[in-house]
Coordinates of C-alpha atoms in Angstrom, one line a residue:
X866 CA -6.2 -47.1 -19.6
X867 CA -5.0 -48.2 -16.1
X868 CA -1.0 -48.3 -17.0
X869 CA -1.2 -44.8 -19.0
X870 CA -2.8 -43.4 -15.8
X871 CA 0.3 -44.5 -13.9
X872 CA 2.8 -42.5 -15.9
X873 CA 0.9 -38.8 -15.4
X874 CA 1.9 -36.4 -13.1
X875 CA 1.0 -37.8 -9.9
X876 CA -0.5 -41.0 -11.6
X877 CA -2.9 -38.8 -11.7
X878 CA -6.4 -39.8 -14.1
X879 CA -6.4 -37.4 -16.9
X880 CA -9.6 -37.5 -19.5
X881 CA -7.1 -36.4 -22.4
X882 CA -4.3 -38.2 -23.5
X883 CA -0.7 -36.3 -23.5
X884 CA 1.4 -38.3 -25.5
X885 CA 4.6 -35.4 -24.9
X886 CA 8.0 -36.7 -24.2
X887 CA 8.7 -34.4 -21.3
X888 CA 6.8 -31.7 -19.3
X889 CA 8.1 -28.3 -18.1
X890 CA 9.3 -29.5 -14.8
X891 CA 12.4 -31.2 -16.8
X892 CA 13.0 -27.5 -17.9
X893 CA 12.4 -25.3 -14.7
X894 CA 11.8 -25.3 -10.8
X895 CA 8.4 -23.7 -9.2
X896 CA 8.8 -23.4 -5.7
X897 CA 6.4 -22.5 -2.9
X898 CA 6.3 -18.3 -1.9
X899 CA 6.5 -17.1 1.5
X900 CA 3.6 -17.8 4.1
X901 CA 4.3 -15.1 6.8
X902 CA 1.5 -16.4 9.1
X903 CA 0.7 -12.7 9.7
X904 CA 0.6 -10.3 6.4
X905 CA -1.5 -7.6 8.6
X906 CA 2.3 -7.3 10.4
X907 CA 4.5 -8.3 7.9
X908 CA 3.7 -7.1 4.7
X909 CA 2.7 -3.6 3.2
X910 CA 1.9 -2.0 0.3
X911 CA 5.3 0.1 -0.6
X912 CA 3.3 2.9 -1.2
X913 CA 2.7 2.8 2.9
X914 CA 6.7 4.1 3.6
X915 CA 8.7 6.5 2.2
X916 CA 11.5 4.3 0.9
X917 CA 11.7 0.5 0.3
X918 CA 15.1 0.0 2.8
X919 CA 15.5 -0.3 6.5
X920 CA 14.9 -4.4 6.1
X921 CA 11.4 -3.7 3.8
X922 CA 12.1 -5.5 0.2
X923 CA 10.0 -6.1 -2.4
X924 CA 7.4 -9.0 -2.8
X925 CA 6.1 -10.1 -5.9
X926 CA 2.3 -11.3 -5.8
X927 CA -0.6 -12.1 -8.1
X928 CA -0.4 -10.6 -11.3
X929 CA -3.2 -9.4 -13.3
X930 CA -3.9 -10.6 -16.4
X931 CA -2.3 -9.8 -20.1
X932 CA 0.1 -7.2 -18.0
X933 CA 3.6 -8.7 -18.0
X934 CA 5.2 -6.4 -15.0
X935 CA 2.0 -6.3 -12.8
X936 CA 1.8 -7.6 -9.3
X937 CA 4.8 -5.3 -8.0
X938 CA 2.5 -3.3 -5.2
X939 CA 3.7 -5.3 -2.2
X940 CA 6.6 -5.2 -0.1
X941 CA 7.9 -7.3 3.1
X942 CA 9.7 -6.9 6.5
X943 CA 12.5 -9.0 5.6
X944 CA 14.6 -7.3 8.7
X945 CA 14.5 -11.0 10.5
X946 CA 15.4 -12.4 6.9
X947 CA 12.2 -14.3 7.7
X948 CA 12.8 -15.6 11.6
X949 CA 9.2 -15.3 13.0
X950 CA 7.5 -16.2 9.8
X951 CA 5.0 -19.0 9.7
X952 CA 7.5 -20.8 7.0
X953 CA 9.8 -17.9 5.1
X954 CA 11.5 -20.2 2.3
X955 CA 14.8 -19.0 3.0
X956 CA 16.4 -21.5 1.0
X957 CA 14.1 -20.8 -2.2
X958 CA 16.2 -21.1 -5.1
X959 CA 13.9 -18.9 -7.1
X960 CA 15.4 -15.7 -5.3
X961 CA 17.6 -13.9 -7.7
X962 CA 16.7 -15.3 -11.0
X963 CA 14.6 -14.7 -13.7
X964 CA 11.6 -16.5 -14.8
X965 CA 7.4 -16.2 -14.7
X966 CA 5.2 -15.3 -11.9
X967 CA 1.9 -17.3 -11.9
X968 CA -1.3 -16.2 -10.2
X969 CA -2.3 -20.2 -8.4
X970 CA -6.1 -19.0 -8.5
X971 CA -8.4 -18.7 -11.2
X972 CA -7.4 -17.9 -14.3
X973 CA -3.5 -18.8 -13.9
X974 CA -2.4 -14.8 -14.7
X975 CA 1.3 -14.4 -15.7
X976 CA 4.0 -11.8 -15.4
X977 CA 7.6 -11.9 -15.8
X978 CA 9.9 -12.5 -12.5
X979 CA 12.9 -10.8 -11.9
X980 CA 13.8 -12.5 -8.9
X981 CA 12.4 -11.2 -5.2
X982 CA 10.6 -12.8 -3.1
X983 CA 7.2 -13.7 -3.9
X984 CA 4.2 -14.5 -1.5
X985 CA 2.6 -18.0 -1.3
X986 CA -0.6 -17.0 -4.1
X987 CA 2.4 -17.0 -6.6
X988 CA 4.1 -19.4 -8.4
X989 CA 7.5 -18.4 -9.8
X990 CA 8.5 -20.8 -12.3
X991 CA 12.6 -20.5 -13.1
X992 CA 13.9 -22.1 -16.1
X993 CA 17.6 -24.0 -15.3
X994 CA 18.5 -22.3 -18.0
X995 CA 18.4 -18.5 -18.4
X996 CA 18.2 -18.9 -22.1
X997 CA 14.8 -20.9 -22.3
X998 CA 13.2 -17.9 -20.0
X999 CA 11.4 -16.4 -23.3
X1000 CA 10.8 -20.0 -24.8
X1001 CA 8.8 -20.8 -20.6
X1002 CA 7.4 -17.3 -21.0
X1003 CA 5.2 -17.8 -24.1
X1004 CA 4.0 -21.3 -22.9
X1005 CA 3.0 -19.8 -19.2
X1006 CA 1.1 -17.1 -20.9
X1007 CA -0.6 -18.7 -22.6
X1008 CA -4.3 -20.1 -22.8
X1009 CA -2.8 -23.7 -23.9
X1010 CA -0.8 -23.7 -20.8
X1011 CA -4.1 -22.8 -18.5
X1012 CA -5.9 -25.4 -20.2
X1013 CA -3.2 -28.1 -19.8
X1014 CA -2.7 -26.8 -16.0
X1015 CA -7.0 -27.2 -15.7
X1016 CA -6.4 -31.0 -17.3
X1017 CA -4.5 -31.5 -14.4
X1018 CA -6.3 -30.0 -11.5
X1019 CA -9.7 -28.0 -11.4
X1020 CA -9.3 -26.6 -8.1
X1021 CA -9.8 -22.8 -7.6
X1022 CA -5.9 -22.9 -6.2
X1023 CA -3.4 -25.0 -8.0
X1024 CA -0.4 -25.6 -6.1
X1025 CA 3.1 -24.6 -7.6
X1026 CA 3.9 -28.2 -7.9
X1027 CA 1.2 -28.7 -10.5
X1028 CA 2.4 -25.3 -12.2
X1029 CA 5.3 -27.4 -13.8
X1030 CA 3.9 -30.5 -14.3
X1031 CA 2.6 -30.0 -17.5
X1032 CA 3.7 -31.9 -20.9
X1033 CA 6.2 -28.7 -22.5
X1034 CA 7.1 -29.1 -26.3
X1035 CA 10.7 -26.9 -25.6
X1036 CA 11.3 -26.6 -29.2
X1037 CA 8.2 -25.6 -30.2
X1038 CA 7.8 -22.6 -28.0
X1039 CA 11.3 -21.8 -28.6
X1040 CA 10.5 -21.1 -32.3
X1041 CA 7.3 -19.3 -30.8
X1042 CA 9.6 -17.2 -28.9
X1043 CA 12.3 -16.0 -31.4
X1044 CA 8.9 -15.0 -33.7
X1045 CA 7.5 -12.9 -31.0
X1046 CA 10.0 -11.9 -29.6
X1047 CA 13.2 -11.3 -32.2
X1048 CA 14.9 -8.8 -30.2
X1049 CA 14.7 -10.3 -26.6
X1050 CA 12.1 -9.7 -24.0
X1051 CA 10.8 -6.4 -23.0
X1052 CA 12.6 -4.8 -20.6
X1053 CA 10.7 -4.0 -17.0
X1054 CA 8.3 -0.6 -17.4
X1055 CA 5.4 0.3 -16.0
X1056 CA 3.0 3.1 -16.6
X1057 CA 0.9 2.2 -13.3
X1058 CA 1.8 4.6 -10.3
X1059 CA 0.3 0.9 -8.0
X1060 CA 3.3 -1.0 -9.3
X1061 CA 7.3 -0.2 -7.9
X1062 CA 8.6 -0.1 -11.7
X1063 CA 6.5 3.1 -12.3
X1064 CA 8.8 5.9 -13.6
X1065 CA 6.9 9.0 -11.5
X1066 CA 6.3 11.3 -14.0
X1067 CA 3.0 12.4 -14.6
X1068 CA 2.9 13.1 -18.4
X1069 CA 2.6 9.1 -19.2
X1070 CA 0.0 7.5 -17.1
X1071 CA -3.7 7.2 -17.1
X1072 CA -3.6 9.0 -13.8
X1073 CA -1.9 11.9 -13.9
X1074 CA -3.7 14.4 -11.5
X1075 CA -2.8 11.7 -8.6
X1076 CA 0.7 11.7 -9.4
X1077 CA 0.9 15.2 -10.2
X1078 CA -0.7 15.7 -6.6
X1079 CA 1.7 13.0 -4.9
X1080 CA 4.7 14.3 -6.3
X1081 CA 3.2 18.2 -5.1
X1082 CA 3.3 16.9 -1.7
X1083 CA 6.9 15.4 -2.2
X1084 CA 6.2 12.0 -3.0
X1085 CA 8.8 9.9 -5.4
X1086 CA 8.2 6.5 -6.4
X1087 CA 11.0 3.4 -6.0
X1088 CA 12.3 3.4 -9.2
X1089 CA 13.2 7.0 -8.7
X1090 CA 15.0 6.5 -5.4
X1091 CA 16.8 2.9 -6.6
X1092 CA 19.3 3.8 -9.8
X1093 CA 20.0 0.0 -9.8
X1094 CA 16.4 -1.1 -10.5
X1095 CA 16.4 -3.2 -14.2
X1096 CA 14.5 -0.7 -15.9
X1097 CA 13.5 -0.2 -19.6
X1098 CA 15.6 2.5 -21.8
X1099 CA 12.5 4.2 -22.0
X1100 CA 11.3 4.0 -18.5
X1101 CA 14.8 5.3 -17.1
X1102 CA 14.8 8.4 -19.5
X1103 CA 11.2 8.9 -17.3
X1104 CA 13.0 8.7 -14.1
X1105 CA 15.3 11.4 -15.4
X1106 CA 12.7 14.0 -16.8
X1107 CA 11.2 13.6 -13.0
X1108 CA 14.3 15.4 -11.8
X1109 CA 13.0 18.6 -13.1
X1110 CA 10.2 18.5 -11.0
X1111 CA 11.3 17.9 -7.6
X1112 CA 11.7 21.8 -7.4
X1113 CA 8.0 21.5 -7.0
X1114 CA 7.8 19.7 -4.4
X1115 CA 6.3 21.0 -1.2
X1116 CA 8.9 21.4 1.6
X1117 CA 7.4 20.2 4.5
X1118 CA 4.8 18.1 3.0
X1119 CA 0.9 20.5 3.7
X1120 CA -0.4 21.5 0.8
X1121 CA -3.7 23.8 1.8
X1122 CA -6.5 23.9 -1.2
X1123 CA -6.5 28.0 0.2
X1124 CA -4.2 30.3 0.4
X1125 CA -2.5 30.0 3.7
X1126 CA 0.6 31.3 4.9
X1127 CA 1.9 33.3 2.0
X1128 CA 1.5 29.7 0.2
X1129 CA -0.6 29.7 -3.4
X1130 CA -3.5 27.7 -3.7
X1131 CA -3.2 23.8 -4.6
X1132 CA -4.4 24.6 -7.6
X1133 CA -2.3 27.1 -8.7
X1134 CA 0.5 24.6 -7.5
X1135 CA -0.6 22.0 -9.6
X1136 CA -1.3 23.5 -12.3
X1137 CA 2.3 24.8 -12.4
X1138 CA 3.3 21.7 -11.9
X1139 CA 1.3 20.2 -15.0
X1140 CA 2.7 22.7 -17.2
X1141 CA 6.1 21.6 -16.5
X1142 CA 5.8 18.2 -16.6
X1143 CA 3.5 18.2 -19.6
X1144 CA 5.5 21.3 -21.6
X1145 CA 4.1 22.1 -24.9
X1146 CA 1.2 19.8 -24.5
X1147 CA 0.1 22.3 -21.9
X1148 CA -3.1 24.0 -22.2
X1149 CA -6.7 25.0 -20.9
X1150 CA -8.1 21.9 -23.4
X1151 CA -5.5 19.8 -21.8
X1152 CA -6.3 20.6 -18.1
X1153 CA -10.2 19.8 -19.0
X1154 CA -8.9 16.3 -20.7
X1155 CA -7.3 15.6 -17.6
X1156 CA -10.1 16.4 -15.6
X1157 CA -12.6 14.1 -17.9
X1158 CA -10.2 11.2 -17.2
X1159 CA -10.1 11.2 -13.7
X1160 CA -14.3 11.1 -13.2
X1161 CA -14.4 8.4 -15.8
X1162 CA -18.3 7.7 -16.5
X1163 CA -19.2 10.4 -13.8
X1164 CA -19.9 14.1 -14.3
X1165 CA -16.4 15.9 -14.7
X1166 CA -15.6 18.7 -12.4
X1167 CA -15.4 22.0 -13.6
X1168 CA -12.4 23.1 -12.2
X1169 CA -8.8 21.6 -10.5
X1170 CA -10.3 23.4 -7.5
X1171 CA -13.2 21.4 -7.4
X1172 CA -11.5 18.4 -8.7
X1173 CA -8.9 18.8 -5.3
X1174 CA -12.1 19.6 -2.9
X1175 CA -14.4 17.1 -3.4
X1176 CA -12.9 14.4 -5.7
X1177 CA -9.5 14.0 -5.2
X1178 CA -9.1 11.8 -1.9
X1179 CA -12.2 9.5 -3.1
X1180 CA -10.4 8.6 -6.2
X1181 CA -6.5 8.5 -4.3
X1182 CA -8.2 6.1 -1.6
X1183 CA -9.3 3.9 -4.3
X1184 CA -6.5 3.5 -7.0
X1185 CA -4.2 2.9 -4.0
X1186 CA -6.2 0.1 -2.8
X1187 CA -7.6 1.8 0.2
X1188 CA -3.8 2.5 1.9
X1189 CA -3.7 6.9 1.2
X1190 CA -0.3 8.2 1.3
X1191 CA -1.4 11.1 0.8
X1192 CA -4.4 12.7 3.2
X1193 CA -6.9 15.7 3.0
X1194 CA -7.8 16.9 6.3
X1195 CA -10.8 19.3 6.5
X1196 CA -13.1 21.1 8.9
X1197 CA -16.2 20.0 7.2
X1198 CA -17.1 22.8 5.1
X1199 CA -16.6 23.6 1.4
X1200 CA -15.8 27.1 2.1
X1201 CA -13.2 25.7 5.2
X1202 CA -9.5 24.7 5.8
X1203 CA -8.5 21.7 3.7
X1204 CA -5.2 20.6 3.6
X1205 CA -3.5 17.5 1.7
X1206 CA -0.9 16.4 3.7
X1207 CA 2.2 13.6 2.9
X1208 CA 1.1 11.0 5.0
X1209 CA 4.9 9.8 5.7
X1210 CA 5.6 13.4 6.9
X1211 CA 2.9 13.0 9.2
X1212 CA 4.6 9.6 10.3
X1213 CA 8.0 10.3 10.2
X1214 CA 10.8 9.1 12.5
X1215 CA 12.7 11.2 15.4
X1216 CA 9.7 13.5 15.7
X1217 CA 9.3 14.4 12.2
X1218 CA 5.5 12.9 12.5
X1219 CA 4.8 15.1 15.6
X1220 CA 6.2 18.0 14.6
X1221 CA 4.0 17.6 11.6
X1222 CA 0.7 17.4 13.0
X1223 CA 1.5 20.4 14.8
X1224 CA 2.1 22.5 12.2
X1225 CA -0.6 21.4 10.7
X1226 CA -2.6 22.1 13.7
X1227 CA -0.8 25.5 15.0
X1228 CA 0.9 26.8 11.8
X1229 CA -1.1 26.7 9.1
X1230 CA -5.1 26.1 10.3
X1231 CA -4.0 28.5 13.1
X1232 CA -3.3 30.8 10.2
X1233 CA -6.4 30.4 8.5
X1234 CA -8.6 30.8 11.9
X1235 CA -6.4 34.3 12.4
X1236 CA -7.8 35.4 8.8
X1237 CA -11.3 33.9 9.3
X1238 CA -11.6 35.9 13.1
X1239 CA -10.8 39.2 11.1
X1240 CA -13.3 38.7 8.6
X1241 CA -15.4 37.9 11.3
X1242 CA -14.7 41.2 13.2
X1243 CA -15.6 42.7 9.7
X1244 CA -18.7 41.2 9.6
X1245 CA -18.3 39.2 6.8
X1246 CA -20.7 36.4 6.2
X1247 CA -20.2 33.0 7.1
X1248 CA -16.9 34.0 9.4
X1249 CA -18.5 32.8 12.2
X1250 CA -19.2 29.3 10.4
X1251 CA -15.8 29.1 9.7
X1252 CA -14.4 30.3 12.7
X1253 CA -16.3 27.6 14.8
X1254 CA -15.6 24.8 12.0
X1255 CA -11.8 25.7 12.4
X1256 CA -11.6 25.4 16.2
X1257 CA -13.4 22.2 16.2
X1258 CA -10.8 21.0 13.7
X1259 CA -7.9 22.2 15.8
X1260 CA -9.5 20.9 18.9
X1261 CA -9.9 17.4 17.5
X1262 CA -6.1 17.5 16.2
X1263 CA -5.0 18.7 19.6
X1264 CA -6.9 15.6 21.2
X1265 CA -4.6 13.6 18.6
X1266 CA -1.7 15.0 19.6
X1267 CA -2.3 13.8 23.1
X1268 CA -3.4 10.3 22.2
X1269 CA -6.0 9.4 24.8
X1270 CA -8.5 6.8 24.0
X1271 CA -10.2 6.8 21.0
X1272 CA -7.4 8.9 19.5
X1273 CA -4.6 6.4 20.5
X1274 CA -3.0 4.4 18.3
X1275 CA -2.4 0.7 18.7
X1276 CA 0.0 -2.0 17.4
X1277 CA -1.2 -5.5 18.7
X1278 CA 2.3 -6.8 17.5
X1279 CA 4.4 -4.4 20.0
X1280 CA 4.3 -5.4 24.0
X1281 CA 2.6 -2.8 25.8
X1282 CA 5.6 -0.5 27.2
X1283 CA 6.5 0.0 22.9
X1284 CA 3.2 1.5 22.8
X1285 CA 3.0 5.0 21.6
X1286 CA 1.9 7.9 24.3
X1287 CA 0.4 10.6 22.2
X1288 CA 1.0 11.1 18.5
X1289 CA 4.5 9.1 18.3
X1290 CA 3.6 7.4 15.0
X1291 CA 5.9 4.3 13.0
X1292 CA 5.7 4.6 9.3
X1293 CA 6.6 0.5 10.0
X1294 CA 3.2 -0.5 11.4
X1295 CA 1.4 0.9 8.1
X1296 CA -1.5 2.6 7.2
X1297 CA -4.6 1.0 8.5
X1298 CA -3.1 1.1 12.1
X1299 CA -1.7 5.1 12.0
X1300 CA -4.8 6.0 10.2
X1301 CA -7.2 5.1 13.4
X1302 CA -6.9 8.2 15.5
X1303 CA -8.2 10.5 12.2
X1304 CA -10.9 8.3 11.5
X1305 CA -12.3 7.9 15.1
X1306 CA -12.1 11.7 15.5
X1307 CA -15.4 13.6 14.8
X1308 CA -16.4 16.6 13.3
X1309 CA -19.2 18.4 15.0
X1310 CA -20.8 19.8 11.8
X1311 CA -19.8 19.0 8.7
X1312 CA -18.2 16.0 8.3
X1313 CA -19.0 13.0 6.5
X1314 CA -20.5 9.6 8.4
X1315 CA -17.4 7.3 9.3
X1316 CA -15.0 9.6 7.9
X1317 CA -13.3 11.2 10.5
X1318 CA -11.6 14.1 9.9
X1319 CA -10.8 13.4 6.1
X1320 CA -13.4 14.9 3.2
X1321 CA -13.9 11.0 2.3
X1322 CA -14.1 8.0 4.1
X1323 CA -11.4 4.8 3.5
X1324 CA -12.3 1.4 3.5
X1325 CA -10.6 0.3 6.4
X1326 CA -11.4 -1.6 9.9
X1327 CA -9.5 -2.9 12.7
X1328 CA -11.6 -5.9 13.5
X1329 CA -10.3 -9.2 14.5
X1330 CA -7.4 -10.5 11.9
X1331 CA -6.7 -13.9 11.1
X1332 CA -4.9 -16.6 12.7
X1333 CA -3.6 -16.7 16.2
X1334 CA -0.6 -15.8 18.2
X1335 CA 1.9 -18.5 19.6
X1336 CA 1.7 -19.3 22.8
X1337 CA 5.4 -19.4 24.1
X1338 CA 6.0 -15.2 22.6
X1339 CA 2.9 -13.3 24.2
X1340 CA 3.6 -12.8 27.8
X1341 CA 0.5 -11.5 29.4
X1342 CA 2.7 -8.4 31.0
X1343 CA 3.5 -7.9 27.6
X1344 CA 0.5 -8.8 25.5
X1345 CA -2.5 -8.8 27.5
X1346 CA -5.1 -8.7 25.0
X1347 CA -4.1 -12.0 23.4
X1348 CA -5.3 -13.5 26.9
X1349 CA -9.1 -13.8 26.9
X1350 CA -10.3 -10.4 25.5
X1351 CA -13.1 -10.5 23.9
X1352 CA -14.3 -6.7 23.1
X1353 CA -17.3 -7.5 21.1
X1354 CA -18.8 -9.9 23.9
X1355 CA -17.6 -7.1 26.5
X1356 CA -17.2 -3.6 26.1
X1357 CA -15.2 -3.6 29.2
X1358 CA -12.3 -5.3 27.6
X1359 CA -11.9 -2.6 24.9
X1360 CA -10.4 0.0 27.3
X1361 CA -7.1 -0.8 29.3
X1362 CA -7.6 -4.7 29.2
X1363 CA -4.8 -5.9 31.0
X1364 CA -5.6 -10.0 30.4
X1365 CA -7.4 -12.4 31.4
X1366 CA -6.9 -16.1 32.9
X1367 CA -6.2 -18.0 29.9
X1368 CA -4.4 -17.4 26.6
X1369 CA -6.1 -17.4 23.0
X1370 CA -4.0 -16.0 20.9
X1371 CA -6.7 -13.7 19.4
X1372 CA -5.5 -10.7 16.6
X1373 CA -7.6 -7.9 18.3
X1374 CA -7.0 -4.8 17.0
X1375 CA -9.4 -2.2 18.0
X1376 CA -8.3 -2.0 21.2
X1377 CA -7.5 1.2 23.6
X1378 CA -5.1 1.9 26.1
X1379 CA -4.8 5.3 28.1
X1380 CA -1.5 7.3 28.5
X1381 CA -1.3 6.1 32.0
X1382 CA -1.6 2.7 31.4
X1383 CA 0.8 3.0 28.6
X1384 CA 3.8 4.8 30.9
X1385 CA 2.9 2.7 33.8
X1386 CA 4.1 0.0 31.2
X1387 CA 6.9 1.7 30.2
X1388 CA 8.2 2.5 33.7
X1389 CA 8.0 -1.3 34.6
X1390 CA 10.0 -1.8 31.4
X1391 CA 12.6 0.3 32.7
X1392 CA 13.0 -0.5 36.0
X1393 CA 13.1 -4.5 34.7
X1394 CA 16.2 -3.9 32.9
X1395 CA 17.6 -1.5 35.7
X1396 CA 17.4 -5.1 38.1

């Protein structure tokens, strides 16, 4: 009838009658999540620096489904607390409580919320009361609640208004709650290395070669490095056992698959590594397990060795969604230099990121060229292959190093005098741009199509993002290539574009810019100031 379709939600018409005295908005709040207008500048995955501080926090997003502490993989610039954001939420009164985190698409997933922010594809639903969170937690997660949200609106994305607009039965799904949950709810834990609750130790995850291998390299995870996290009994006593692995962790961060300057062979490091983290459950049988679990439905390698050589980097790139923290630099042959590097070493502030790379380059690959020339004056076969394959490598690095085009990196956020002149890398501007140089490199024999100088190639491109730039904060001085470029109409513009008549506000990103341009920048910069 007309007059029952005036007191729904929205006078909203609704096939099925809902004759419930009160809905779950009476009971909690669901505000909208942040809309940064730009994730490509403001938003990361937290994998992509070495610690979540320095104005990055955390940012809950979608969940997946039936895993109550999934959807922690993000984090946010919050340094501005917001100012430059398309619309930040500031004011959300979500922040800081507890509650449930809704996926808005789909099939509605849930997870519970402990209170960061959260990115507009999430709806965090906050009880008033802290004491009806279990009670809101068994309605949200369940399939009566997606069906009574689909009553309500069919569209793909259901706004976080609708989220609480359903009828709620509060003392019904309080009785649920104290049956399911008769000691409280679980506490925050997660055995998924992708999610910032993950303990770090390698013995209790499904992926235990990549965390062996990331903690090898001197990777910890945030729940390690934040003693105030809300963590589960179980999941702290985790955090604690990692403690007796830092020991080995590599010092500065190069971890060659050979033996190279005095240094054992990855393997050998992470099988050490294994042993102690895994203790009595250590074996031969056990190594082979691991190996079966990490080629899933594929034929299992034979070896660590092999495992580190061919499939490692191929499997990292893809459990961490295509963002590697950690990265294997080769020369293109089996029998070559390959070396697994932590990628926040090779990006680190004050130098550390330079000074990196050139150790890389000078230290340890110029110690393995030294060995390979004296088995080539020996006569030994395929010295000379390696010997050639080696140079080309540190040739290519070199030409890194020193940044010209198409080895520069560029950050179409930063004005043109912040630009970096030869490898002067910022952890802050992420993967997909610090990645660039490596993967426009090329290998003269060897290496794989697309790939760079790594043994595979990441899913990433640096073609034109979405949404546009305002007007008022892109000086053409400053920002030239939001001002008519257009690199795929003219290859002219791709090179030292310096702006055109009019202003479009286009994200650009694979754009170059040589040295000179760069310092000629910077000098105007300086003398600016200096007036």
């Amino acid at each position: 009838g007309q007059r029952q379709c005036l007191t729904n939600p929205d006078a909203r018409v609704i096939a099925t009658i809902d004759d419930a005295d009160y809905t779950l908005a009476d009971f909690a709040i669901c505000m909208r999540g942040i809309v940064s207008g730009d994730n490509d500048k403001w938003v990361r995955k937290f994998w992509e620096v070495k610690r979540v501080a320095d104005g990055w926090t955390m940012l809950q997003s979608v969940p997946e489904y039936d895993s109550p502490f999934s959807g922690r993989e993000h984090i946010i610039d919050w340094g501005t607390e917001g100012r430059g954001m398309l619309r930040p939420g500031t004011k959300n009164r979500a922040y800081g409580k507890r509650g449930v985190a809704l996926g808005q698409m789909q099939g509605l997933p849930a997870a519970l919320f402990e209170g960061s922010l959260y990115d507009n594809n999430t709806g965090a639903v906050v009880p008033h009361d802290d004491d009806d969170l279990p009670a809101v937690w068994c309605y949200c997660s369940s399939d009566e609640y997606r069906q009574a949200v689909r009553r309500l609106d069919d569209k793909m994305n259901v706004t976080n208004a609708t989220l609480v607009k359903v009828s709620f039965d509060a003392e019904r799904w309080r009785e649920a709650a104290k049956e399911t949950y008769p000691q409280g709810l679980p506490k925050p834990r997660s055995d998924d290395p992708r999610q910032w609750l993950f303990h770090g130790h390698p013995a209790k995850t499904n992926h235990g070669l990549q965390v062996a291998v990331a903690r090898l390299v001197g990777y910890r995870w945030p729940a390690e490095l934040d003693p105030d996290m809300t963590l589960s009994p179980d999941a702290r006593d985790l955090v604690f056992r990692c403690d007796a692995l830092l020991s080995y962790a590599d010092d500065d961060g190069i971890v060659c698959l050979p033996a190279v300057r005095g240094e054992s062979t990855a393997a050998d490091r992470l099988r050490n590594l294994l042993r102690a983290a895994l203790g009595g459950e250590w074996s031969a049988a056990k190594e082979q397990e691991l190996l079966h679990n990490a080629a899933g439905s594929r034929r299992p390698p034979t070896s660590l060795d092999e495992w580190l050589r061919d499939r490692f980097f191929g499997e990292h790139c893809a459990l961490f969604q295509h963002r590697p923290f950690i990265w294997h630099i080769w020369d293109g042959r089996k029998d070559g230099f390959h070396a697994l590097v932590n990628y926040h070493r090779l990006v680190g502030a004050d130098g550390e990121g330079r000074r990196t790379l050139q150790a890389l380059a000078y230290a340890y690959l110029g110690d393995w060229i030294d060995r390979q020339k004296a088995e080539q004056r020996e006569g030994k076969e395929g010295a000379d292959a390696r010997v050639a394959a080696a140079l080309d490598l540190q040739e290519q690095l070199q030409r890194i190093l020193e940044g010209e085009p198409p080895y520069d990196l560029f950050v179409r956020w930063k004005p043109l005098h912040q630009q970096a002149i030869g490898w002067e890398p910022d952890v802050n501007d992420g993967v997909r741009v610090n990645i660039r140089p490596f993967l426009s490199a090329s290998l003269r024999t060897g290496g794989r199509a697309g790939a760079g100088l790594f043994r595979w190639k990441p899913k990433i491109d640096w073609g034109k993002d979405r949404g546009k730039e305002p007007y008022g904060l892109r000086p053409k001085a400053d920002y030239p290539w939001f001002w008519g470029c257009d690199p795929e109409a003219r290859p002219d513009h791709r090179v030292d574009f310096l702006g055109g008549a009019a202003f479009d506000g286009l994200r650009w990103n694979d754009l170059h810019y040589t040295n000179a341009t760069r310092q000629t920048a910077r000098d105007a910069a300086v003398e600016g100031r200096s007036s």
